[in-house]
XYZ file of C-alpha atoms in Angstrom:
536
model
C 91.338 26.632 110.253
C 92.562 30.220 110.143
C 96.263 31.013 110.114
C 97.463 32.646 113.328
C 99.539 35.765 112.722
C 102.127 36.683 115.355
C 103.162 40.324 115.030
C 106.468 41.256 116.621
C 106.712 45.060 116.753
C 109.670 47.200 117.719
C 108.272 50.160 119.620
C 111.618 50.782 121.262
C 112.183 54.504 121.835
C 115.006 54.238 124.371
C 118.766 54.067 123.954
C 119.032 50.370 124.798
C 117.665 47.498 122.745
C 115.322 45.950 125.292
C 113.010 48.615 126.741
C 110.467 51.111 125.510
C 110.583 54.572 127.046
C 107.346 56.465 127.576
C 107.727 60.207 128.173
C 105.711 62.223 130.649
C 102.175 63.051 129.541
C 103.037 66.723 129.028
C 106.147 66.040 126.956
C 105.849 66.049 123.163
C 108.202 63.545 121.542
C 107.948 65.174 118.088
C 107.864 61.623 116.801
C 105.063 59.857 114.960
C 104.257 56.807 117.092
C 102.098 55.249 114.397
C 104.037 52.638 112.411
C 103.463 49.685 110.112
C 102.845 47.174 112.917
C 100.258 49.424 114.569
C 98.256 49.613 111.369
C 98.765 45.951 110.496
C 97.283 45.012 113.866
C 94.367 47.374 113.221
C 93.718 45.951 109.758
C 93.918 42.294 110.771
C 91.700 42.872 113.798
C 89.134 44.688 111.654
C 89.183 41.786 109.184
C 88.654 39.363 112.083
C 91.874 37.462 111.462
C 93.509 35.494 114.272
C 96.413 37.514 115.632
C 98.636 37.995 118.638
C 101.219 40.700 119.303
C 104.458 39.459 120.837
C 106.086 42.191 122.931
C 109.775 41.513 123.481
C 110.547 44.830 125.149
C 110.176 46.017 128.714
C 107.077 48.205 128.439
C 105.420 48.996 131.800
C 103.234 51.606 130.068
C 102.169 49.204 127.293
C 98.409 49.496 127.924
C 98.723 53.276 127.807
C 100.375 53.039 124.369
C 97.834 50.514 123.046
C 94.978 52.731 124.196
C 96.416 55.727 122.303
C 96.655 53.620 119.161
C 93.150 52.131 119.508
C 94.633 48.660 120.077
C 93.697 48.197 123.727
C 91.704 45.000 123.155
C 94.203 43.098 121.006
C 95.570 39.795 122.223
C 99.229 40.071 123.191
C 101.993 38.151 124.919
C 104.592 40.070 126.919
C 108.007 38.493 127.455
C 108.572 40.569 130.596
C 105.290 39.401 132.138
C 106.780 35.905 131.975
C 110.216 37.001 133.169
C 108.800 38.964 136.106
C 105.778 36.713 136.757
C 103.455 39.716 136.527
C 100.510 38.266 134.620
C 97.630 40.536 135.555
C 94.465 41.282 133.623
C 92.730 43.763 135.874
C 93.915 47.279 136.622
C 94.227 48.516 140.184
C 94.927 52.171 141.010
C 98.037 53.097 142.983
C 97.717 55.785 145.642
C 101.210 57.234 146.172
C 100.101 58.979 149.356
C 99.741 55.596 151.059
C 103.509 55.104 150.831
C 105.684 55.600 153.924
C 106.658 59.238 153.386
C 108.660 61.104 156.049
C 106.391 62.818 158.596
C 107.685 66.269 157.683
C 107.288 65.738 153.899
C 105.751 68.687 152.053
C 103.836 67.986 148.815
C 103.963 70.738 146.202
C 101.536 70.493 143.298
C 102.282 71.990 139.879
C 100.669 71.459 136.454
C 103.189 68.749 135.516
C 103.970 66.626 138.595
C 104.019 66.544 142.387
C 107.230 67.576 144.129
C 108.070 66.284 147.588
C 110.394 68.282 149.833
C 111.823 67.269 153.216
C 113.630 69.823 155.392
C 113.313 72.233 152.469
C 115.367 69.884 150.254
C 114.190 67.951 147.141
C 113.165 64.462 148.229
C 111.005 63.032 145.423
C 109.103 63.799 142.249
C 105.892 61.949 141.344
C 105.122 61.704 137.609
C 101.846 60.536 136.062
C 101.095 58.923 132.706
C 98.673 60.007 129.979
C 95.681 58.501 131.767
C 96.573 59.902 135.185
C 98.097 56.659 136.463
C 101.309 56.775 138.505
C 104.197 56.250 136.098
C 107.362 56.999 138.015
C 108.742 58.373 141.290
C 112.200 59.923 141.240
C 113.974 60.059 144.617
C 116.807 62.469 145.411
C 119.638 62.514 147.918
C 121.894 65.547 148.314
C 120.195 67.060 145.241
C 121.207 64.060 143.128
C 118.985 61.358 141.621
C 119.380 58.306 143.854
C 116.524 55.962 142.993
C 113.622 55.619 140.545
C 110.460 53.600 141.098
C 108.918 52.540 137.766
C 105.256 51.533 137.902
C 103.286 49.335 135.545
C 100.113 50.973 134.231
C 98.124 48.042 135.643
C 98.936 49.314 139.128
C 102.057 47.787 140.671
C 105.721 48.609 141.204
C 107.518 47.036 138.249
C 111.192 47.852 138.760
C 113.588 49.955 140.834
C 116.597 51.761 139.371
C 119.408 52.700 141.748
C 121.995 55.414 141.078
C 125.311 56.224 142.750
C 126.744 59.711 142.165
C 124.338 60.195 139.265
C 125.607 56.994 137.614
C 123.428 53.942 136.908
C 124.094 51.237 139.474
C 121.444 48.538 138.916
C 117.829 47.915 137.936
C 115.824 45.329 139.846
C 112.749 43.780 138.187
C 110.006 42.806 140.623
C 107.115 40.345 140.726
C 103.630 41.203 142.016
C 104.770 40.508 145.593
C 107.539 43.106 145.324
C 110.358 40.539 145.242
C 113.159 41.037 142.726
C 113.281 38.241 140.160
C 116.365 39.431 138.292
C 118.513 42.528 138.155
C 120.573 44.320 135.539
C 123.985 45.457 136.799
C 125.881 48.480 135.518
C 128.208 46.199 133.546
C 125.215 44.898 131.534
C 125.157 41.459 133.211
C 121.762 40.101 134.304
C 121.734 38.266 137.649
C 118.903 35.895 138.628
C 117.562 35.833 142.185
C 118.441 32.369 143.601
C 114.883 32.120 144.960
C 113.568 31.931 141.387
C 116.383 30.082 139.602
C 114.008 27.261 138.660
C 112.287 29.648 136.220
C 115.511 30.290 134.272
C 118.150 28.166 132.594
C 121.147 30.149 133.850
C 122.138 31.997 136.994
C 123.637 34.875 134.990
C 123.271 36.252 131.464
C 125.801 38.365 129.610
C 123.096 40.782 128.490
C 119.373 41.441 128.630
C 119.235 40.361 124.981
C 120.367 36.848 125.958
C 117.676 36.580 128.627
C 114.943 37.788 126.244
C 116.154 35.408 123.516
C 115.939 32.442 125.890
C 112.352 33.246 126.851
C 111.323 33.976 123.243
C 112.750 30.628 122.116
C 110.665 28.902 124.817
C 107.607 30.781 123.574
C 107.996 29.750 119.930
C 108.705 26.134 120.942
C 105.509 26.004 123.002
C 103.191 27.981 120.728
C 104.194 28.268 117.069
C 103.399 25.662 114.448
C 104.588 25.393 110.864
C 101.285 26.903 109.690
C 101.619 30.036 111.805
C 103.066 33.272 110.462
C 105.475 35.608 112.218
C 105.345 39.196 110.950
C 108.620 40.757 112.005
C 109.095 44.512 112.092
C 112.437 44.819 110.338
C 115.012 46.715 112.412
C 118.720 46.081 112.940
C 118.652 45.047 116.618
C 115.238 43.443 116.265
C 116.404 41.275 113.346
C 119.250 39.931 115.458
C 116.926 39.019 118.323
C 114.580 36.986 116.106
C 116.482 35.769 113.076
C 119.534 34.539 114.985
C 117.304 31.974 116.727
C 116.000 28.682 115.286
C 113.069 29.235 112.957
C 109.485 28.192 113.596
C 106.561 29.007 111.316
C 106.694 31.255 108.272
C 108.429 34.612 108.637
C 107.405 37.787 106.822
C 109.683 40.770 107.327
C 108.024 44.181 107.158
C 110.266 46.995 105.906
C 109.224 50.460 107.106
C 110.995 53.614 105.889
C 111.176 55.326 109.274
C 112.799 52.368 111.008
C 115.299 50.467 108.858
C 118.199 51.898 106.884
C 118.260 49.393 104.015
C 121.689 50.443 102.784
C 123.418 50.282 106.166
C 121.481 47.731 108.242
C 120.134 45.137 105.827
C 119.980 41.615 107.368
C 122.860 39.210 106.860
C 122.719 36.212 104.531
C 122.288 33.882 107.523
C 119.331 35.909 108.782
C 117.713 36.190 105.362
C 117.791 32.415 104.926
C 115.006 32.276 107.556
C 112.804 34.888 105.874
C 110.020 33.661 103.575
C 108.655 36.940 102.223
C 109.628 40.599 102.517
C 106.929 43.283 102.465
C 108.122 46.839 101.728
C 106.143 50.025 102.283
C 107.092 52.096 99.223
C 108.080 51.410 95.585
C 111.496 52.944 96.289
C 112.150 50.597 99.212
C 110.903 47.649 97.178
C 113.542 48.378 94.537
C 116.251 48.843 97.183
C 115.406 45.507 98.826
C 115.383 43.678 95.499
C 118.736 45.225 94.638
C 120.225 44.152 97.990
C 118.947 40.600 97.567
C 120.477 40.445 94.090
C 123.841 41.600 95.499
C 123.683 38.858 98.135
C 122.543 36.311 95.529
C 119.427 35.374 97.548
C 115.919 34.681 96.273
C 113.084 35.960 98.450
C 109.713 37.234 97.147
C 109.364 40.992 97.733
C 105.943 42.637 97.713
C 105.027 46.292 98.036
C 102.009 46.660 100.327
C 101.066 50.006 101.923
C 101.474 49.870 105.719
C 98.512 52.228 106.141
C 94.935 51.555 105.158
C 92.523 54.251 104.038
C 89.330 54.936 105.921
C 86.492 57.020 104.540
C 86.814 60.359 106.339
C 86.374 62.868 103.516
C 87.595 66.385 104.197
C 85.370 69.451 104.374
C 87.359 71.974 102.362
C 84.434 72.578 99.992
C 82.432 73.938 102.933
C 84.706 76.906 103.556
C 85.662 79.857 101.397
C 89.415 79.514 101.928
C 91.504 77.471 99.497
C 94.079 75.854 101.777
C 97.238 74.424 100.199
C 99.239 71.896 102.237
C 102.912 71.851 101.164
C 105.270 69.273 102.721
C 108.917 70.379 102.735
C 110.660 67.252 104.050
C 111.872 65.562 100.867
C 112.037 68.600 98.580
C 115.250 70.574 98.064
C 115.485 74.134 99.331
C 116.023 75.427 95.791
C 112.815 73.808 94.553
C 110.912 75.021 97.595
C 111.982 78.579 96.834
C 110.573 78.328 93.294
C 107.355 76.718 94.512
C 106.753 79.258 97.268
C 107.368 82.135 94.836
C 104.712 80.716 92.483
C 102.241 80.273 95.340
C 102.863 83.791 96.663
C 101.987 85.207 93.243
C 98.718 83.285 93.247
C 97.991 84.414 96.803
C 98.408 88.043 95.722
C 95.901 87.460 92.923
C 93.384 85.448 94.970
C 92.858 86.330 98.632
C 91.067 83.032 99.250
C 94.312 81.053 98.896
C 96.055 80.098 102.145
C 99.304 78.163 102.493
C 100.310 75.608 105.120
C 104.062 74.978 104.972
C 104.633 71.783 106.923
C 107.410 69.465 108.031
C 107.851 66.599 110.465
C 108.982 67.968 113.827
C 111.314 64.996 114.344
C 113.273 65.984 111.217
C 115.642 68.811 112.167
C 116.425 69.552 108.513
C 112.718 70.072 107.824
C 112.477 72.475 110.739
C 115.482 74.364 109.344
C 113.715 74.567 105.977
C 110.574 76.008 107.581
C 112.592 78.624 109.438
C 114.497 79.514 106.282
C 111.329 79.815 104.208
C 109.728 81.978 106.861
C 112.664 84.414 106.807
C 112.783 84.375 103.013
C 109.054 85.112 102.673
C 109.383 88.029 105.107
C 112.278 89.398 103.027
C 110.358 88.908 99.786
C 107.400 90.821 101.204
C 109.769 93.457 102.700
C 108.300 93.127 106.192
C 109.485 91.933 109.592
C 107.949 89.746 112.289
C 107.612 92.873 114.399
C 105.566 94.463 111.588
C 103.249 91.458 111.600
C 102.705 91.711 115.357
C 102.070 95.471 115.458
C 100.095 96.137 112.277
C 96.751 95.639 114.023
C 97.186 98.712 116.211
C 98.825 100.952 113.631
C 96.854 100.008 110.506
C 94.321 102.863 110.749
C 97.093 105.431 111.170
C 99.046 104.425 108.055
C 97.653 106.105 104.974
C 100.552 106.571 102.512
C 100.904 104.210 99.566
C 104.071 102.508 100.815
C 102.460 101.783 104.187
C 99.346 100.402 102.529
C 101.507 98.043 100.443
C 103.190 96.870 103.627
C 99.812 96.258 105.243
C 98.682 94.160 102.273
C 101.902 92.108 102.487
C 101.406 91.593 106.206
C 97.856 90.375 105.590
C 99.208 88.002 102.942
C 101.843 86.666 105.374
C 99.133 86.003 107.937
C 97.561 83.609 105.435
C 100.669 81.423 105.712
C 101.001 78.835 108.490
C 104.241 77.096 109.443
C 103.091 73.737 110.771
C 105.188 71.205 112.719
C 103.808 67.679 112.281
C 104.246 65.911 115.609
C 101.341 63.456 115.714
C 99.149 61.411 113.409
C 95.913 62.817 114.820
C 97.218 66.345 114.443
C 98.058 65.795 110.777
C 94.677 64.204 109.986
C 92.878 67.093 111.706
C 94.945 69.636 109.799
C 93.981 68.013 106.482
C 90.267 68.279 107.241
C 89.897 71.671 105.514
C 92.772 71.347 103.005
C 91.887 71.739 99.307
C 95.153 70.491 97.771
C 98.262 68.589 98.935
C 101.673 69.364 97.402
C 104.622 67.014 97.957
C 107.305 67.357 95.283
C 109.879 65.139 96.972
C 111.617 62.406 94.970
C 109.940 59.878 97.277
C 106.514 61.205 98.270
C 105.573 60.781 101.923
C 103.484 57.613 102.170
C 101.493 58.481 105.290
C 100.525 61.852 103.834
C 99.493 60.192 100.563
C 97.201 57.665 102.267
C 95.777 60.342 104.575
C 95.122 62.498 101.509
C 93.359 59.634 99.722
C 91.201 59.024 102.801
C 90.219 62.695 102.899
C 89.555 62.801 99.141
C 92.159 65.537 98.605
C 93.889 65.738 95.191
C 97.675 65.661 95.386
C 100.516 67.074 93.319
C 103.650 64.909 93.206
C 106.844 65.040 91.172
C 107.276 61.332 90.362
C 104.786 58.615 89.313
C 103.664 56.362 92.163
C 100.892 53.822 92.833
C 98.822 56.180 94.957
C 98.443 59.306 92.822
C 97.350 58.852 89.214
C 97.809 61.745 86.801
C 94.627 63.743 86.223
C 92.667 61.205 88.269
C 93.245 61.918 91.970
C 96.130 64.309 91.408
C 98.821 65.489 89.028
C 102.377 64.345 88.393
C 104.446 67.471 87.744
C 108.126 66.821 87.122
C 109.197 70.486 87.080
C 108.494 72.952 89.879
C 108.131 75.681 87.264
C 104.937 73.951 86.105
C 103.405 74.181 89.561
C 101.322 77.275 88.794
C 99.377 75.502 86.037
C 98.892 72.479 88.302
C 97.511 74.665 91.084
C 95.133 76.442 88.733
C 93.947 73.031 87.478
C 92.386 72.368 90.888
C 91.795 75.864 92.272
C 89.940 77.416 89.332
C 86.449 75.960 89.513
C 85.442 72.683 91.124
C 85.218 70.410 88.050
C 88.644 68.798 88.335
C 88.540 68.828 92.131
C 85.223 66.946 92.155
C 86.580 64.415 89.650
C 89.541 63.793 91.963
C 87.194 63.376 94.916
C 85.147 60.729 93.112
C 88.280 58.877 91.984
C 89.692 59.005 95.520
C 86.593 57.172 96.740
C 87.651 54.256 94.530
C 91.173 54.439 95.937
C 89.725 54.282 99.441
C 88.156 50.919 98.571
C 91.408 49.746 96.945
C 93.425 50.479 100.094
C 90.800 49.346 102.609
C 91.736 47.011 105.463
C 90.090 43.975 103.866
C 91.856 44.451 100.531
C 95.253 44.982 102.128
C 94.807 41.914 104.326
C 94.012 39.937 101.172
C 97.346 41.119 99.745
C 99.037 39.718 102.842
C 97.275 36.413 102.294
C 98.488 36.439 98.705
C 101.995 36.911 100.084
C 101.640 33.670 102.025
C 101.153 31.806 98.756
C 104.669 32.871 97.787
C 106.352 31.549 100.907
C 109.050 28.942 100.546
C 111.133 27.321 103.238
C 112.965 30.549 103.889
C 115.238 32.442 101.552
C 117.569 30.477 99.336
C 120.693 31.165 97.351
C 120.288 31.662 93.629
C 121.478 28.760 91.558
C-alpha cells in the first residue's frame, strides 16, 4: 500500500496569515510564484505517488493559480470549502450584468476593467481574473470604497467586505445559497452565524487562525494515519498553525530560501519535537539548519534535496550566431560586478558576436538598483548617453569624423546589452533558450537558475563549489572575478568545451529528474523517528 503524502503549502501573498491575495490579471507581482511545494506536487504526480494538497488559506482564485502552475488536476482539500460549505466540482460562469444594477447605470469599458457610473459618479468597478472569470466588484459611495464582492473562480459569490470611511468594517463568508456562515470583525474576532452553530465548536473565535486550527485538527483526526506523511512548507506563521497542534502521521518540513529566514524564524524546540525530517533546498541552508539544531540540542535528520526537478528542454544557442551571456547580479557585490562587466566589455569589443544579458529578480529592489547602477556605469565607460543611443540611427550617416565613429561603435556595443528584470518562471526559461553561458558569481548561487541551466544544457560559471555545477564538466568554478576572462574564453572560443558541458548536463538532467528526486524523498522516510528528540 502506497504512502499518502499530504502537502501543506503556504501560498499566502497577503498581509494577514489566513488568505491568499490574487492580483488583477494585468498586474505584474514581480514575484516568482513557483516554489518548492509547487514542484514537489508536480514531481510526485508525475511519479504517480498518492498525494493530496491541504489548503489552509482562503483562496477563492485557487483553481486559477493551480492552472497557471500546471496543477489543475491534483487532488486537494480546502479548509474554507468546509468552513463555508462550498464544495463544488463544476464551474459555472457568472454574468455580472444579471445583477440588480440601477436603471441609470452607465458601463464604461477599458482594457483593464469595467467601470460603472451612476449620476456621473463612480458606483462600481468590475475586475476579472486571468481566465476572464469575474474576480471582484468594488462598490463606491461618495467616492469612497464601501463594499467589495469577492467571487470564487468556480462561479459564486464567496465573501463580502464592508468598509466605513475607508476603514475595514467586516468580512462575511457565504455558502452557495448566499447566506453568511461566519464573519470577521474589524477587531479580528470571528463570529459564527447562529443558524450554522452546529457546524462549529464555538460561537466566537479570537482569530481566524483559531478557526482554521480547529477545522484542520478535525481533518487530521478523520483522515491521517500513522503511515501518512505531512510535507509542511516551513514558514513562521505556517509552522505555528501546524506544529502547535497534536501530531498525526510523519512530518517532513521543507525549507525554501525565499520563504523562511532560518536565523530569525526557526521553529521552537516544542515545534521541532514534532518534526521527523527536515529537507533543505541548498547546501548553505542545510548547514544553517544543522547549526541551529545543534544550538537547540535537538536531533533531526536533515537532507538536502533540490526543490526543482530538471526536464529535458535543451536550449538552442548553437543555432544562432550570437553568443549570449546571462549574468545574474542578485548575490554578487557591486564591486565584483564592476570587474566582471569590465572584462566582458573588453571581450565584446573584440568579438561582435558576444551579447550580454544583465539580469536580476524584479522582486529584489537591491538587484534593480544594481542594474540601474551598472547601466549608468556602462554608459559612462563608453562615454555615451541614453539620448545618444536613441538618436544614433538618424544621425549615423551624417557623422564622419573619427570621434563620432568611435561613439557610434560604442552605441552599437551598448545595444548588445540587455537589462532584464526576472518576474516570472516562464519568462526566465524562455530567456535562457538562446543563452550560451550562465554567470552567477554569488556566494550562494541561485538554485532555480542552476536547475534551469542544467535543463537547458547551458554551462555555468560559479564562484563556489556546489552539487549542481562540477568544474570543467558542466561549468567552471572561478573563485576570483579577475579570472573570468579565461573562463569565458574556455566556452566561447570553439565549441569543444561547450559540447562537453552539454553532454554532461544530459547526465545531470537524469540525476535531477522527478523520479530520482522522489526516490530521495522516500529515502528520507527511512530516517524518520517519532519526531525530533533532545540529544543525550
